[in-house]
Amino acid sequence: AQPLNQEQEPLTISVDPQGRIFLQETEVELPSLVERLRAIAASQPQGQPERRIFVRGDRAISYGRVMEVMGTISAGGFTRVALLA
């Protein structure tokens, strides 16, 4: 029997109260976010399902900034994107 594909830990993207974006613990600019996510996806072993991406926004920022980040990720071709409350 083949081993089961175990899903990797999801990537977390956070937007802080100043609107800055962090991929895990590293600050990134919005224009380079998709490029970074693609590099991470390319390093996954073949046959692995796409990693889940969680977007977390500080409650002090505007909802529009979080939607801008999620829209950029989705436009980059990533489909497993979820909003964390």
PDB file of C-alpha atoms in Angstrom:
ATOM      1  CA  ALA A   1       0.000   0.000   0.000  1.00  0.00           C
ATOM      2  CA  GLN A   2       1.140   3.522  -0.720  1.00  0.00           C
ATOM      3  CA  PRO A   3       1.608   5.907   2.206  1.00  0.00           C
ATOM      4  CA  LEU A   4      -1.146   8.422   2.778  1.00  0.00           C
ATOM      5  CA  ASN A   5      -0.484  11.979   1.698  1.00  0.00           C
ATOM      6  CA  GLN A   6      -0.234  13.932   4.907  1.00  0.00           C
ATOM      7  CA  GLU A   7      -1.233  17.524   4.542  1.00  0.00           C
ATOM      8  CA  GLN A   8       1.465  19.983   5.480  1.00  0.00           C
ATOM      9  CA  GLU A   9       0.993  22.687   8.042  1.00  0.00           C
ATOM     10  CA  PRO A  10      -0.867  25.641   6.517  1.00  0.00           C
ATOM     11  CA  LEU A  11       0.907  28.861   5.648  1.00  0.00           C
ATOM     12  CA  THR A  12      -0.243  31.860   7.647  1.00  0.00           C
ATOM     13  CA  ILE A  13      -0.363  35.365   6.257  1.00  0.00           C
ATOM     14  CA  SER A  14      -1.034  38.097   8.805  1.00  0.00           C
ATOM     15  CA  VAL A  15      -1.926  41.742   8.332  1.00  0.00           C
ATOM     16  CA  ASP A  16      -0.970  43.878  11.334  1.00  0.00           C
ATOM     17  CA  PRO A  17      -2.677  47.076  12.580  1.00  0.00           C
ATOM     18  CA  GLN A  18      -0.437  49.202  10.330  1.00  0.00           C
ATOM     19  CA  GLY A  19      -1.451  47.160   7.260  1.00  0.00           C
ATOM     20  CA  ARG A  20       1.928  45.402   6.950  1.00  0.00           C
ATOM     21  CA  ILE A  21       1.864  41.856   5.590  1.00  0.00           C
ATOM     22  CA  PHE A  22       3.725  38.917   7.107  1.00  0.00           C
ATOM     23  CA  LEU A  23       4.230  35.476   5.557  1.00  0.00           C
ATOM     24  CA  GLN A  24       4.685  33.310   8.635  1.00  0.00           C
ATOM     25  CA  GLU A  25       7.026  35.635  10.612  1.00  0.00           C
ATOM     26  CA  THR A  26       8.656  37.446   7.659  1.00  0.00           C
ATOM     27  CA  GLU A  27       7.399  40.833   6.458  1.00  0.00           C
ATOM     28  CA  VAL A  28       6.684  40.931   2.711  1.00  0.00           C
ATOM     29  CA  GLU A  29       5.372  43.563   0.336  1.00  0.00           C
ATOM     30  CA  LEU A  30       2.068  42.788  -1.376  1.00  0.00           C
ATOM     31  CA  PRO A  31       3.573  42.778  -4.914  1.00  0.00           C
ATOM     32  CA  SER A  32       6.077  40.041  -3.948  1.00  0.00           C
ATOM     33  CA  LEU A  33       3.659  37.900  -1.894  1.00  0.00           C
ATOM     34  CA  VAL A  34       2.494  35.656  -4.757  1.00  0.00           C
ATOM     35  CA  GLU A  35       6.083  35.160  -5.930  1.00  0.00           C
ATOM     36  CA  ARG A  36       7.058  33.974  -2.441  1.00  0.00           C
ATOM     37  CA  LEU A  37       4.044  31.647  -2.265  1.00  0.00           C
ATOM     38  CA  ARG A  38       4.896  30.169  -5.675  1.00  0.00           C
ATOM     39  CA  ALA A  39       8.486  29.507  -4.532  1.00  0.00           C
ATOM     40  CA  ILE A  40       7.180  27.653  -1.483  1.00  0.00           C
ATOM     41  CA  ALA A  41       4.721  25.657  -3.629  1.00  0.00           C
ATOM     42  CA  ALA A  42       7.498  24.725  -6.080  1.00  0.00           C
ATOM     43  CA  SER A  43       9.569  23.271  -3.248  1.00  0.00           C
ATOM     44  CA  GLN A  44       6.815  20.808  -2.288  1.00  0.00           C
ATOM     45  CA  PRO A  45       7.263  17.173  -3.324  1.00  0.00           C
ATOM     46  CA  GLN A  46       5.376  16.139  -6.468  1.00  0.00           C
ATOM     47  CA  GLY A  47       1.914  14.810  -5.793  1.00  0.00           C
ATOM     48  CA  GLN A  48       1.443  16.789  -2.597  1.00  0.00           C
ATOM     49  CA  PRO A  49      -1.845  18.658  -2.455  1.00  0.00           C
ATOM     50  CA  GLU A  50      -1.712  22.444  -2.518  1.00  0.00           C
ATOM     51  CA  ARG A  51      -0.952  23.859   0.912  1.00  0.00           C
ATOM     52  CA  ARG A  52      -3.739  25.644   2.701  1.00  0.00           C
ATOM     53  CA  ILE A  53      -3.200  29.378   3.205  1.00  0.00           C
ATOM     54  CA  PHE A  54      -4.734  31.178   6.158  1.00  0.00           C
ATOM     55  CA  VAL A  55      -5.096  34.963   6.130  1.00  0.00           C
ATOM     56  CA  ARG A  56      -5.387  36.634   9.517  1.00  0.00           C
ATOM     57  CA  GLY A  57      -6.174  40.314   9.910  1.00  0.00           C
ATOM     58  CA  ASP A  58      -5.893  42.407  13.024  1.00  0.00           C
ATOM     59  CA  ARG A  59      -9.309  43.677  14.080  1.00  0.00           C
ATOM     60  CA  ALA A  60      -7.966  47.269  14.098  1.00  0.00           C
ATOM     61  CA  ILE A  61      -7.400  47.341  10.306  1.00  0.00           C
ATOM     62  CA  SER A  62      -9.930  47.851   7.555  1.00  0.00           C
ATOM     63  CA  TYR A  63     -11.624  44.782   6.118  1.00  0.00           C
ATOM     64  CA  GLY A  64     -10.688  46.078   2.657  1.00  0.00           C
ATOM     65  CA  ARG A  65      -6.958  45.558   3.277  1.00  0.00           C
ATOM     66  CA  VAL A  66      -7.528  41.920   4.215  1.00  0.00           C
ATOM     67  CA  MET A  67      -9.703  41.424   1.117  1.00  0.00           C
ATOM     68  CA  GLU A  68      -6.967  43.034  -1.020  1.00  0.00           C
ATOM     69  CA  VAL A  69      -4.450  40.486   0.299  1.00  0.00           C
ATOM     70  CA  MET A  70      -6.848  37.559  -0.214  1.00  0.00           C
ATOM     71  CA  GLY A  71      -7.698  38.767  -3.727  1.00  0.00           C
ATOM     72  CA  THR A  72      -4.014  39.003  -4.643  1.00  0.00           C
ATOM     73  CA  ILE A  73      -3.402  35.448  -3.422  1.00  0.00           C
ATOM     74  CA  SER A  74      -6.434  34.093  -5.307  1.00  0.00           C
ATOM     75  CA  ALA A  75      -5.463  35.963  -8.487  1.00  0.00           C
ATOM     76  CA  GLY A  76      -2.045  34.308  -8.193  1.00  0.00           C
ATOM     77  CA  GLY A  77      -3.715  30.926  -8.709  1.00  0.00           C
ATOM     78  CA  PHE A  78      -3.975  29.696  -5.128  1.00  0.00           C
ATOM     79  CA  THR A  79      -7.357  28.154  -4.361  1.00  0.00           C
ATOM     80  CA  ARG A  80      -7.074  26.918  -0.779  1.00  0.00           C
ATOM     81  CA  VAL A  81      -7.280  30.317   0.915  1.00  0.00           C
ATOM     82  CA  ALA A  82      -9.253  30.853   4.122  1.00  0.00           C
ATOM     83  CA  LEU A  83      -9.877  33.835   6.377  1.00  0.00           C
ATOM     84  CA  LEU A  84      -9.143  33.388  10.084  1.00  0.00           C
ATOM     85  CA  ALA A  85     -11.231  35.410  12.495  1.00  0.00           C
TER      86      ALA A  85
END
